[in-house]
Structures are given as structure tokens and as C-alpha cells.
PDB file of N, CA and C in Angstrom:
ATOM      1  N   MET A1122      15.007  -9.736  13.220  1.00 50.00           N
ATOM      2  CA  MET A1122      14.469  -9.977  11.881  1.00 50.00           C
ATOM      3  C   MET A1122      15.548 -10.569  10.983  1.00 50.00           C
ATOM      4  N   SER A1123      15.155 -11.504  10.189  1.00 56.00           N
ATOM      5  CA  SER A1123      16.106 -12.163   9.295  1.00 56.00           C
ATOM      6  C   SER A1123      16.246 -11.373   8.001  1.00 56.00           C
ATOM      7  N   ASP A1124      17.471 -11.247   7.508  1.00 69.00           N
ATOM      8  CA  ASP A1124      17.696 -10.572   6.237  1.00 69.00           C
ATOM      9  C   ASP A1124      17.270 -11.430   5.053  1.00 69.00           C
ATOM     10  N   ALA A1125      17.028 -12.711   5.302  1.00 86.00           N
ATOM     11  CA  ALA A1125      16.643 -13.607   4.214  1.00 86.00           C
ATOM     12  C   ALA A1125      15.179 -13.423   3.824  1.00 86.00           C
ATOM     13  N   LYS A1126      14.478 -12.553   4.553  1.00 94.00           N
ATOM     14  CA  LYS A1126      13.077 -12.294   4.247  1.00 94.00           C
ATOM     15  C   LYS A1126      12.849 -10.796   4.169  1.00 94.00           C
ATOM     16  N   LEU A1127      11.877 -10.422   3.369  1.00 96.00           N
ATOM     17  CA  LEU A1127      11.392  -9.047   3.390  1.00 96.00           C
ATOM     18  C   LEU A1127      10.205  -9.037   4.339  1.00 96.00           C
ATOM     19  N   VAL A1128      10.350  -8.345   5.455  1.00 96.00           N
ATOM     20  CA  VAL A1128       9.333  -8.364   6.497  1.00 96.00           C
ATOM     21  C   VAL A1128       8.539  -7.063   6.449  1.00 96.00           C
ATOM     22  N   LEU A1129       7.228  -7.183   6.364  1.00 97.00           N
ATOM     23  CA  LEU A1129       6.327  -6.027   6.399  1.00 97.00           C
ATOM     24  C   LEU A1129       5.577  -6.040   7.710  1.00 97.00           C
ATOM     25  N   GLU A1130       5.575  -4.894   8.389  1.00 97.00           N
ATOM     26  CA  GLU A1130       4.844  -4.779   9.651  1.00 97.00           C
ATOM     27  C   GLU A1130       4.116  -3.448   9.677  1.00 97.00           C
ATOM     28  N   ASN A1131       3.099  -3.376  10.542  1.00 97.00           N
ATOM     29  CA  ASN A1131       2.348  -2.133  10.764  1.00 97.00           C
ATOM     30  C   ASN A1131       1.838  -1.551   9.447  1.00 97.00           C
ATOM     31  N   VAL A1132       1.293  -2.438   8.601  1.00 98.00           N
ATOM     32  CA  VAL A1132       0.731  -1.974   7.335  1.00 98.00           C
ATOM     33  C   VAL A1132      -0.596  -1.290   7.631  1.00 98.00           C
ATOM     34  N   LEU A1133      -0.708  -0.022   7.231  1.00 98.00           N
ATOM     35  CA  LEU A1133      -1.944   0.710   7.483  1.00 98.00           C
ATOM     36  C   LEU A1133      -2.080   1.840   6.489  1.00 98.00           C
ATOM     37  N   ASN A1134      -3.279   2.394   6.428  1.00 98.00           N
ATOM     38  CA  ASN A1134      -3.443   3.638   5.685  1.00 98.00           C
ATOM     39  C   ASN A1134      -3.970   4.681   6.647  1.00 98.00           C
ATOM     40  N   TYR A1135      -3.497   5.901   6.463  1.00 98.00           N
ATOM     41  CA  TYR A1135      -3.847   6.985   7.371  1.00 98.00           C
ATOM     42  C   TYR A1135      -4.122   8.246   6.564  1.00 98.00           C
ATOM     43  N   PRO A1136      -5.191   8.965   6.783  1.00 98.00           N
ATOM     44  CA  PRO A1136      -6.257   8.591   7.727  1.00 98.00           C
ATOM     45  C   PRO A1136      -7.105   7.432   7.207  1.00 98.00           C
ATOM     46  N   ASN A1137      -7.739   6.745   8.117  1.00 98.00           N
ATOM     47  CA  ASN A1137      -8.657   5.655   7.792  1.00 98.00           C
ATOM     48  C   ASN A1137      -9.708   5.601   8.895  1.00 98.00           C
ATOM     49  N   PRO A1138     -10.971   5.854   8.593  1.00 98.00           N
ATOM     50  CA  PRO A1138     -11.572   6.118   7.282  1.00 98.00           C
ATOM     51  C   PRO A1138     -11.128   7.453   6.699  1.00 98.00           C
ATOM     52  N   PHE A1139     -11.299   7.587   5.366  1.00 98.00           N
ATOM     53  CA  PHE A1139     -10.937   8.848   4.723  1.00 98.00           C
ATOM     54  C   PHE A1139     -12.000   9.240   3.706  1.00 98.00           C
ATOM     55  N   THR A1140     -11.947  10.497   3.296  1.00 95.00           N
ATOM     56  CA  THR A1140     -12.898  10.993   2.306  1.00 95.00           C
ATOM     57  C   THR A1140     -12.232  11.144   0.945  1.00 95.00           C
ATOM     58  N   ASN A1141     -11.131  11.918   0.865  1.00 93.00           N
ATOM     59  CA  ASN A1141     -10.506  12.112  -0.443  1.00 93.00           C
ATOM     60  C   ASN A1141      -8.979  12.062  -0.427  1.00 93.00           C
ATOM     61  N   TYR A1142      -8.388  11.580   0.653  1.00 97.00           N
ATOM     62  CA  TYR A1142      -6.927  11.474   0.683  1.00 97.00           C
ATOM     63  C   TYR A1142      -6.508  10.501   1.765  1.00 97.00           C
ATOM     64  N   THR A1143      -5.615   9.577   1.431  1.00 98.00           N
ATOM     65  CA  THR A1143      -5.026   8.685   2.434  1.00 98.00           C
ATOM     66  C   THR A1143      -3.601   8.353   2.025  1.00 98.00           C
ATOM     67  N   GLU A1144      -2.783   8.000   3.009  1.00 98.00           N
ATOM     68  CA  GLU A1144      -1.405   7.556   2.760  1.00 98.00           C
ATOM     69  C   GLU A1144      -1.266   6.113   3.215  1.00 98.00           C
ATOM     70  N   PHE A1145      -0.497   5.342   2.471  1.00 98.00           N
ATOM     71  CA  PHE A1145      -0.207   3.950   2.847  1.00 98.00           C
ATOM     72  C   PHE A1145       1.140   3.921   3.558  1.00 98.00           C
ATOM     73  N   TRP A1146       1.141   3.423   4.770  1.00 97.00           N
ATOM     74  CA  TRP A1146       2.344   3.350   5.604  1.00 97.00           C
ATOM     75  C   TRP A1146       2.690   1.891   5.844  1.00 97.00           C
ATOM     76  N   PHE A1147       3.973   1.601   5.907  1.00 98.00           N
ATOM     77  CA  PHE A1147       4.397   0.268   6.341  1.00 98.00           C
ATOM     78  C   PHE A1147       5.819   0.326   6.861  1.00 98.00           C
ATOM     79  N   ASN A1148       6.108  -0.570   7.779  1.00 97.00           N
ATOM     80  CA  ASN A1148       7.473  -0.762   8.258  1.00 97.00           C
ATOM     81  C   ASN A1148       8.064  -1.959   7.535  1.00 97.00           C
ATOM     82  N   HIS A1149       9.365  -1.901   7.274  1.00 97.00           N
ATOM     83  CA  HIS A1149      10.046  -2.977   6.563  1.00 97.00           C
ATOM     84  C   HIS A1149      11.478  -3.089   7.090  1.00 97.00           C
ATOM     85  N   ASN A1150      12.143  -4.157   6.695  1.00 96.00           N
ATOM     86  CA  ASN A1150      13.503  -4.411   7.194  1.00 96.00           C
ATOM     87  C   ASN A1150      14.558  -4.247   6.104  1.00 96.00           C
ATOM     88  N   LYS A1151      14.258  -3.425   5.090  1.00 94.00           N
ATOM     89  CA  LYS A1151      15.213  -3.209   4.002  1.00 94.00           C
ATOM     90  C   LYS A1151      15.498  -1.719   3.798  1.00 94.00           C
ATOM     91  N   PRO A1152      16.004  -1.037   4.835  1.00 93.00           N
ATOM     92  CA  PRO A1152      16.323   0.379   4.649  1.00 93.00           C
ATOM     93  C   PRO A1152      17.414   0.556   3.601  1.00 93.00           C
ATOM     94  N   ASN A1153      17.355   1.666   2.902  1.00 91.00           N
ATOM     95  CA  ASN A1153      18.332   2.029   1.871  1.00 91.00           C
ATOM     96  C   ASN A1153      18.251   1.186   0.603  1.00 91.00           C
ATOM     97  N   GLU A1154      17.300   0.284   0.514  1.00 92.00           N
ATOM     98  CA  GLU A1154      17.125  -0.474  -0.729  1.00 92.00           C
ATOM     99  C   GLU A1154      15.920   0.095  -1.471  1.00 92.00           C
ATOM    100  N   PRO A1155      16.034   0.247  -2.800  1.00 95.00           N
ATOM    101  CA  PRO A1155      14.859   0.671  -3.559  1.00 95.00           C
ATOM    102  C   PRO A1155      13.808  -0.449  -3.525  1.00 95.00           C
ATOM    103  N   LEU A1156      12.599  -0.091  -3.148  1.00 97.00           N
ATOM    104  CA  LEU A1156      11.519  -1.063  -3.030  1.00 97.00           C
ATOM    105  C   LEU A1156      10.442  -0.750  -4.066  1.00 97.00           C
ATOM    106  N   GLU A1157      10.083  -1.761  -4.831  1.00 98.00           N
ATOM    107  CA  GLU A1157       8.955  -1.613  -5.749  1.00 98.00           C
ATOM    108  C   GLU A1157       7.700  -1.954  -4.969  1.00 98.00           C
ATOM    109  N   VAL A1158       6.798  -0.991  -4.885  1.00 98.00           N
ATOM    110  CA  VAL A1158       5.589  -1.171  -4.091  1.00 98.00           C
ATOM    111  C   VAL A1158       4.386  -1.152  -5.021  1.00 98.00           C
ATOM    112  N   GLN A1159       3.490  -2.105  -4.811  1.00 98.00           N
ATOM    113  CA  GLN A1159       2.225  -2.107  -5.532  1.00 98.00           C
ATOM    114  C   GLN A1159       1.102  -2.165  -4.504  1.00 98.00           C
ATOM    115  N   VAL A1160       0.169  -1.230  -4.631  1.00 98.00           N
ATOM    116  CA  VAL A1160      -1.042  -1.250  -3.811  1.00 98.00           C
ATOM    117  C   VAL A1160      -2.206  -1.513  -4.754  1.00 98.00           C
ATOM    118  N   GLN A1161      -2.964  -2.562  -4.470  1.00 98.00           N
ATOM    119  CA  GLN A1161      -4.161  -2.862  -5.245  1.00 98.00           C
ATOM    120  C   GLN A1161      -5.357  -2.780  -4.303  1.00 98.00           C
ATOM    121  N   VAL A1162      -6.359  -1.987  -4.712  1.00 98.00           N
ATOM    122  CA  VAL A1162      -7.562  -1.813  -3.906  1.00 98.00           C
ATOM    123  C   VAL A1162      -8.694  -2.611  -4.546  1.00 98.00           C
ATOM    124  N   PHE A1163      -9.357  -3.412  -3.722  1.00 98.00           N
ATOM    125  CA  PHE A1163     -10.439  -4.277  -4.184  1.00 98.00           C
ATOM    126  C   PHE A1163     -11.729  -3.965  -3.439  1.00 98.00           C
ATOM    127  N   THR A1164     -12.858  -4.183  -4.135  1.00 98.00           N
ATOM    128  CA  THR A1164     -14.129  -4.182  -3.422  1.00 98.00           C
ATOM    129  C   THR A1164     -14.180  -5.444  -2.565  1.00 98.00           C
ATOM    130  N   ILE A1165     -15.114  -5.479  -1.628  1.00 97.00           N
ATOM    131  CA  ILE A1165     -15.265  -6.662  -0.772  1.00 97.00           C
ATOM    132  C   ILE A1165     -15.571  -7.906  -1.614  1.00 97.00           C
ATOM    133  N   SER A1166     -16.230  -7.713  -2.759  1.00 97.00           N
ATOM    134  CA  SER A1166     -16.543  -8.857  -3.625  1.00 97.00           C
ATOM    135  C   SER A1166     -15.365  -9.265  -4.504  1.00 97.00           C
ATOM    136  N   GLY A1167     -14.231  -8.521  -4.397  1.00 97.00           N
ATOM    137  CA  GLY A1167     -13.021  -8.945  -5.083  1.00 97.00           C
ATOM    138  C   GLY A1167     -12.721  -8.235  -6.388  1.00 97.00           C
ATOM    139  N   LYS A1168     -13.513  -7.228  -6.759  1.00 98.00           N
ATOM    140  CA  LYS A1168     -13.253  -6.493  -7.997  1.00 98.00           C
ATOM    141  C   LYS A1168     -12.128  -5.485  -7.784  1.00 98.00           C
ATOM    142  N   LEU A1169     -11.121  -5.538  -8.649  1.00 98.00           N
ATOM    143  CA  LEU A1169      -9.995  -4.610  -8.558  1.00 98.00           C
ATOM    144  C   LEU A1169     -10.439  -3.246  -9.068  1.00 98.00           C
ATOM    145  N   VAL A1170     -10.271  -2.212  -8.242  1.00 98.00           N
ATOM    146  CA  VAL A1170     -10.684  -0.874  -8.654  1.00 98.00           C
ATOM    147  C   VAL A1170      -9.513   0.086  -8.834  1.00 98.00           C
ATOM    148  N   LYS A1171      -8.376  -0.176  -8.186  1.00 98.00           N
ATOM    149  CA  LYS A1171      -7.257   0.753  -8.284  1.00 98.00           C
ATOM    150  C   LYS A1171      -5.940   0.016  -8.108  1.00 98.00           C
ATOM    151  N   THR A1172      -4.966   0.338  -8.958  1.00 98.00           N
ATOM    152  CA  THR A1172      -3.614  -0.184  -8.815  1.00 98.00           C
ATOM    153  C   THR A1172      -2.642   0.988  -8.783  1.00 98.00           C
ATOM    154  N   ILE A1173      -1.798   1.024  -7.785  1.00 98.00           N
ATOM    155  CA  ILE A1173      -0.763   2.048  -7.660  1.00 98.00           C
ATOM    156  C   ILE A1173       0.581   1.330  -7.672  1.00 98.00           C
ATOM    157  N   ASN A1174       1.457   1.726  -8.582  1.00 98.00           N
ATOM    158  CA  ASN A1174       2.817   1.175  -8.625  1.00 98.00           C
ATOM    159  C   ASN A1174       3.790   2.315  -8.376  1.00 98.00           C
ATOM    160  N   GLN A1175       4.682   2.126  -7.438  1.00 97.00           N
ATOM    161  CA  GLN A1175       5.620   3.191  -7.101  1.00 97.00           C
ATOM    162  C   GLN A1175       6.896   2.578  -6.532  1.00 97.00           C
ATOM    163  N   THR A1176       8.025   3.175  -6.861  1.00 97.00           N
ATOM    164  CA  THR A1176       9.283   2.752  -6.249  1.00 97.00           C
ATOM    165  C   THR A1176       9.590   3.713  -5.112  1.00 97.00           C
ATOM    166  N   VAL A1177       9.880   3.169  -3.944  1.00 96.00           N
ATOM    167  CA  VAL A1177      10.192   4.005  -2.791  1.00 96.00           C
ATOM    168  C   VAL A1177      11.588   3.673  -2.289  1.00 96.00           C
ATOM    169  N   GLN A1178      12.233   4.675  -1.776  1.00 90.00           N
ATOM    170  CA  GLN A1178      13.559   4.491  -1.174  1.00 90.00           C
ATOM    171  C   GLN A1178      13.466   5.086   0.226  1.00 90.00           C
ATOM    172  N   THR A1179      13.762   4.294   1.232  1.00 87.00           N
ATOM    173  CA  THR A1179      13.700   4.814   2.590  1.00 87.00           C
ATOM    174  C   THR A1179      15.064   4.687   3.249  1.00 87.00           C
ATOM    175  N   THR A1180      15.393   5.656   4.084  1.00 88.00           N
ATOM    176  CA  THR A1180      16.647   5.571   4.826  1.00 88.00           C
ATOM    177  C   THR A1180      16.439   4.763   6.087  1.00 88.00           C
ATOM    178  N   GLY A1181      15.214   4.739   6.611  1.00 93.00           N
ATOM    179  CA  GLY A1181      14.909   3.936   7.786  1.00 93.00           C
ATOM    180  C   GLY A1181      13.961   2.819   7.407  1.00 93.00           C
ATOM    181  N   GLY A1182      13.229   2.344   8.409  1.00 95.00           N
ATOM    182  CA  GLY A1182      12.340   1.218   8.169  1.00 95.00           C
ATOM    183  C   GLY A1182      10.887   1.587   7.970  1.00 95.00           C
ATOM    184  N   LEU A1183      10.595   2.888   7.744  1.00 96.00           N
ATOM    185  CA  LEU A1183       9.202   3.311   7.561  1.00 96.00           C
ATOM    186  C   LEU A1183       9.021   3.921   6.188  1.00 96.00           C
ATOM    187  N   SER A1184       8.006   3.454   5.465  1.00 96.00           N
ATOM    188  CA  SER A1184       7.624   4.094   4.204  1.00 96.00           C
ATOM    189  C   SER A1184       6.248   4.705   4.370  1.00 96.00           C
ATOM    190  N   ARG A1185       6.106   5.965   3.975  1.00 95.00           N
ATOM    191  CA  ARG A1185       4.793   6.615   4.009  1.00 95.00           C
ATOM    192  C   ARG A1185       4.646   7.564   2.840  1.00 95.00           C
ATOM    193  N   SER A1186       5.292   7.237   1.721  1.00 93.00           N
ATOM    194  CA  SER A1186       5.301   8.154   0.581  1.00 93.00           C
ATOM    195  C   SER A1186       4.245   7.829  -0.470  1.00 93.00           C
ATOM    196  N   ILE A1187       3.475   6.771  -0.265  1.00 97.00           N
ATOM    197  CA  ILE A1187       2.458   6.412  -1.256  1.00 97.00           C
ATOM    198  C   ILE A1187       1.114   6.951  -0.787  1.00 97.00           C
ATOM    199  N   ASN A1188       0.465   7.721  -1.647  1.00 97.00           N
ATOM    200  CA  ASN A1188      -0.841   8.243  -1.264  1.00 97.00           C
ATOM    201  C   ASN A1188      -1.857   8.006  -2.370  1.00 97.00           C
ATOM    202  N   TRP A1189      -3.117   8.190  -2.021  1.00 98.00           N
ATOM    203  CA  TRP A1189      -4.214   7.884  -2.941  1.00 98.00           C
ATOM    204  C   TRP A1189      -5.342   8.859  -2.704  1.00 98.00           C
ATOM    205  N   ASN A1190      -5.953   9.298  -3.799  1.00 97.00           N
ATOM    206  CA  ASN A1190      -7.026  10.286  -3.724  1.00 97.00           C
ATOM    207  C   ASN A1190      -8.423   9.673  -3.776  1.00 97.00           C
ATOM    208  N   GLY A1191      -8.520   8.339  -3.681  1.00 97.00           N
ATOM    209  CA  GLY A1191      -9.833   7.704  -3.664  1.00 97.00           C
ATOM    210  C   GLY A1191     -10.463   7.529  -5.034  1.00 97.00           C
ATOM    211  N   LEU A1192      -9.697   7.797  -6.100  1.00 98.00           N
ATOM    212  CA  LEU A1192     -10.223   7.616  -7.449  1.00 98.00           C
ATOM    213  C   LEU A1192      -9.794   6.253  -7.990  1.00 98.00           C
ATOM    214  N   ASP A1193     -10.650   5.686  -8.861  1.00 98.00           N
ATOM    215  CA  ASP A1193     -10.307   4.384  -9.437  1.00 98.00           C
ATOM    216  C   ASP A1193      -9.334   4.561 -10.607  1.00 98.00           C
ATOM    217  N   ASP A1194      -9.030   3.459 -11.289  1.00 97.00           N
ATOM    218  CA  ASP A1194      -8.057   3.514 -12.379  1.00 97.00           C
ATOM    219  C   ASP A1194      -8.527   4.357 -13.557  1.00 97.00           C
ATOM    220  N   PHE A1195      -9.830   4.668 -13.607  1.00 97.00           N
ATOM    221  CA  PHE A1195     -10.379   5.486 -14.689  1.00 97.00           C
ATOM    222  C   PHE A1195     -10.568   6.938 -14.260  1.00 97.00           C
ATOM    223  N   GLY A1196     -10.150   7.266 -13.025  1.00 97.00           N
ATOM    224  CA  GLY A1196     -10.271   8.637 -12.556  1.00 97.00           C
ATOM    225  C   GLY A1196     -11.617   8.971 -11.949  1.00 97.00           C
ATOM    226  N   ASN A1197     -12.431   7.941 -11.711  1.00 97.00           N
ATOM    227  CA  ASN A1197     -13.746   8.165 -11.103  1.00 97.00           C
ATOM    228  C   ASN A1197     -13.690   7.954  -9.602  1.00 97.00           C
ATOM    229  N   LYS A1198     -14.497   8.717  -8.883  1.00 96.00           N
ATOM    230  CA  LYS A1198     -14.583   8.557  -7.422  1.00 96.00           C
ATOM    231  C   LYS A1198     -15.245   7.212  -7.135  1.00 96.00           C
ATOM    232  N   ILE A1199     -14.651   6.416  -6.270  1.00 95.00           N
ATOM    233  CA  ILE A1199     -15.302   5.141  -5.955  1.00 95.00           C
ATOM    234  C   ILE A1199     -16.236   5.341  -4.771  1.00 95.00           C
ATOM    235  N   GLY A1200     -17.186   4.444  -4.649  1.00 96.00           N
ATOM    236  CA  GLY A1200     -18.259   4.621  -3.669  1.00 96.00           C
ATOM    237  C   GLY A1200     -17.792   4.501  -2.238  1.00 96.00           C
ATOM    238  N   LYS A1201     -18.614   5.050  -1.356  1.00 97.00           N
ATOM    239  CA  LYS A1201     -18.341   4.913   0.067  1.00 97.00           C
ATOM    240  C   LYS A1201     -18.435   3.450   0.450  1.00 97.00           C
ATOM    241  N   GLY A1202     -17.666   3.075   1.466  1.00 97.00           N
ATOM    242  CA  GLY A1202     -17.755   1.698   1.933  1.00 97.00           C
ATOM    243  C   GLY A1202     -16.415   1.142   2.357  1.00 97.00           C
ATOM    244  N   VAL A1203     -16.410  -0.163   2.579  1.00 98.00           N
ATOM    245  CA  VAL A1203     -15.223  -0.880   3.038  1.00 98.00           C
ATOM    246  C   VAL A1203     -14.569  -1.546   1.832  1.00 98.00           C
ATOM    247  N   TYR A1204     -13.268  -1.412   1.745  1.00 98.00           N
ATOM    248  CA  TYR A1204     -12.485  -2.016   0.666  1.00 98.00           C
ATOM    249  C   TYR A1204     -11.313  -2.785   1.264  1.00 98.00           C
ATOM    250  N   LEU A1205     -10.819  -3.742   0.501  1.00 98.00           N
ATOM    251  CA  LEU A1205      -9.593  -4.446   0.872  1.00 98.00           C
ATOM    252  C   LEU A1205      -8.461  -3.908   0.015  1.00 98.00           C
ATOM    253  N   TYR A1206      -7.267  -3.871   0.566  1.00 98.00           N
ATOM    254  CA  TYR A1206      -6.130  -3.582  -0.302  1.00 98.00           C
ATOM    255  C   TYR A1206      -5.008  -4.559  -0.023  1.00 98.00           C
ATOM    256  N   LYS A1207      -4.262  -4.826  -1.096  1.00 98.00           N
ATOM    257  CA  LYS A1207      -3.087  -5.682  -1.008  1.00 98.00           C
ATOM    258  C   LYS A1207      -1.876  -4.803  -1.230  1.00 98.00           C
ATOM    259  N   LEU A1208      -0.974  -4.822  -0.267  1.00 98.00           N
ATOM    260  CA  LEU A1208       0.298  -4.113  -0.376  1.00 98.00           C
ATOM    261  C   LEU A1208       1.358  -5.149  -0.700  1.00 98.00           C
ATOM    262  N   LYS A1209       1.974  -5.017  -1.864  1.00 98.00           N
ATOM    263  CA  LYS A1209       3.035  -5.942  -2.254  1.00 98.00           C
ATOM    264  C   LYS A1209       4.326  -5.149  -2.395  1.00 98.00           C
ATOM    265  N   VAL A1210       5.385  -5.637  -1.772  1.00 98.00           N
ATOM    266  CA  VAL A1210       6.666  -4.928  -1.771  1.00 98.00           C
ATOM    267  C   VAL A1210       7.757  -5.884  -2.245  1.00 98.00           C
ATOM    268  N   ARG A1211       8.588  -5.379  -3.176  1.00 97.00           N
ATOM    269  CA  ARG A1211       9.699  -6.186  -3.669  1.00 97.00           C
ATOM    270  C   ARG A1211      10.969  -5.348  -3.629  1.00 97.00           C
ATOM    271  N   SER A1212      12.016  -5.931  -3.084  1.00 95.00           N
ATOM    272  CA  SER A1212      13.310  -5.257  -3.085  1.00 95.00           C
ATOM    273  C   SER A1212      13.984  -5.462  -4.432  1.00 95.00           C
ATOM    274  N   THR A1213      14.422  -4.361  -5.046  1.00 94.00           N
ATOM    275  CA  THR A1213      15.117  -4.474  -6.331  1.00 94.00           C
ATOM    276  C   THR A1213      16.545  -4.987  -6.142  1.00 94.00           C
ATOM    277  N   VAL A1214      17.033  -4.972  -4.911  1.00 93.00           N
ATOM    278  CA  VAL A1214      18.395  -5.433  -4.633  1.00 93.00           C
ATOM    279  C   VAL A1214      18.421  -6.949  -4.430  1.00 93.00           C
ATOM    280  N   SER A1215      17.591  -7.431  -3.508  1.00 91.00           N
ATOM    281  CA  SER A1215      17.623  -8.856  -3.149  1.00 91.00           C
ATOM    282  C   SER A1215      16.556  -9.671  -3.879  1.00 91.00           C
ATOM    283  N   ASN A1216      15.613  -8.979  -4.542  1.00 94.00           N
ATOM    284  CA  ASN A1216      14.504  -9.624  -5.239  1.00 94.00           C
ATOM    285  C   ASN A1216      13.545 -10.336  -4.285  1.00 94.00           C
ATOM    286  N   LEU A1217      13.675 -10.073  -2.984  1.00 96.00           N
ATOM    287  CA  LEU A1217      12.734 -10.638  -2.026  1.00 96.00           C
ATOM    288  C   LEU A1217      11.438  -9.849  -2.097  1.00 96.00           C
ATOM    289  N   SER A1218      10.310 -10.525  -1.863  1.00 97.00           N
ATOM    290  CA  SER A1218       9.043  -9.801  -1.853  1.00 97.00           C
ATOM    291  C   SER A1218       8.148 -10.319  -0.743  1.00 97.00           C
ATOM    292  N   SER A1219       7.178  -9.489  -0.413  1.00 98.00           N
ATOM    293  CA  SER A1219       6.228  -9.837   0.637  1.00 98.00           C
ATOM    294  C   SER A1219       4.944  -9.082   0.363  1.00 98.00           C
ATOM    295  N   GLU A1220       3.828  -9.591   0.877  1.00 98.00           N
ATOM    296  CA  GLU A1220       2.572  -8.885   0.698  1.00 98.00           C
ATOM    297  C   GLU A1220       1.682  -9.027   1.919  1.00 98.00           C
ATOM    298  N   LYS A1221       0.811  -8.050   2.090  1.00 98.00           N
ATOM    299  CA  LYS A1221      -0.124  -8.048   3.213  1.00 98.00           C
ATOM    300  C   LYS A1221      -1.452  -7.501   2.711  1.00 98.00           C
ATOM    301  N   TYR A1222      -2.528  -7.991   3.310  1.00 98.00           N
ATOM    302  CA  TYR A1222      -3.871  -7.473   3.029  1.00 98.00           C
ATOM    303  C   TYR A1222      -4.377  -6.686   4.233  1.00 98.00           C
ATOM    304  N   GLU A1223      -5.014  -5.561   3.964  1.00 98.00           N
ATOM    305  CA  GLU A1223      -5.637  -4.763   5.017  1.00 98.00           C
ATOM    306  C   GLU A1223      -6.948  -4.186   4.492  1.00 98.00           C
ATOM    307  N   LYS A1224      -7.709  -3.569   5.408  1.00 98.00           N
ATOM    308  CA  LYS A1224      -8.979  -2.953   5.035  1.00 98.00           C
ATOM    309  C   LYS A1224      -8.868  -1.441   5.088  1.00 98.00           C
ATOM    310  N   LEU A1225      -9.617  -0.786   4.207  1.00 98.00           N
ATOM    311  CA  LEU A1225      -9.744   0.660   4.320  1.00 98.00           C
ATOM    312  C   LEU A1225     -11.209   1.033   4.141  1.00 98.00           C
ATOM    313  N   VAL A1226     -11.565   2.210   4.646  1.00 98.00           N
ATOM    314  CA  VAL A1226     -12.944   2.672   4.605  1.00 98.00           C
ATOM    315  C   VAL A1226     -12.984   4.055   3.984  1.00 98.00           C
ATOM    316  N   ILE A1227     -13.884   4.209   3.017  1.00 97.00           N
ATOM    317  CA  ILE A1227     -14.114   5.510   2.390  1.00 97.00           C
ATOM    318  C   ILE A1227     -15.448   6.052   2.887  1.00 97.00           C
ATOM    319  N   LEU A1228     -15.438   7.279   3.359  1.00 95.00           N
ATOM    320  CA  LEU A1228     -16.652   7.929   3.872  1.00 95.00           C
ATOM    321  C   LEU A1228     -17.254   8.834   2.806  1.00 95.00           C
TER     322      LEU A1228
END
């Protein structure tokens, strides 16, 4: 892996499908750097329902400290179904960023 890029791999949420709790996991190539992480959850039609902003610090290449309770930005339970999420990660040290889209399912 090149240090000139922020590489995201194995982006997933677990458990998936979920009812009221899930964690966002990803592998990256910037251990020991503070990473600004943004997770945005969208309906299939593209409506943004939830934004999570969190800074994570990992000693290795796995982050799994971001979790979500299935509530939207207003604190309401969102409906069952398939959603898309965008995971965006930026290193505060190198200012490199990367993003990935994945699907999640709420039961």
C-alpha cells in the first residue's frame, strides 16, 4: 500500500442486517494517525437521514469504534429496509481522504 493515499478496505457494518445497533468497521493504512470519520446514511432514493462525525485513533489498521442506534438526525427510528451509507475518512496528519459506499439493512 502506498503512503501517498489513504486506503480504505473491508468497509462494513456489523451486525448487518440489524434492528437497533450496528458498528461501522473499516481497515485503513494510517495507524496511529487521528482520523476524522464521517458516516452518512441515505435512503435508496438519496435522502440523507443520518450523519455521524467522529474522530478515531487506531493503533493498528482496523477501526470499529463508530456505532449507530438506527435513529435519524432528529432522534426518530428510521424505517425498515435497505439504505446506502458513505464512509468518508480524512487523516488529520496528512490531510489525505478517501470514501466508500456500502449498503446496510434495517430489520
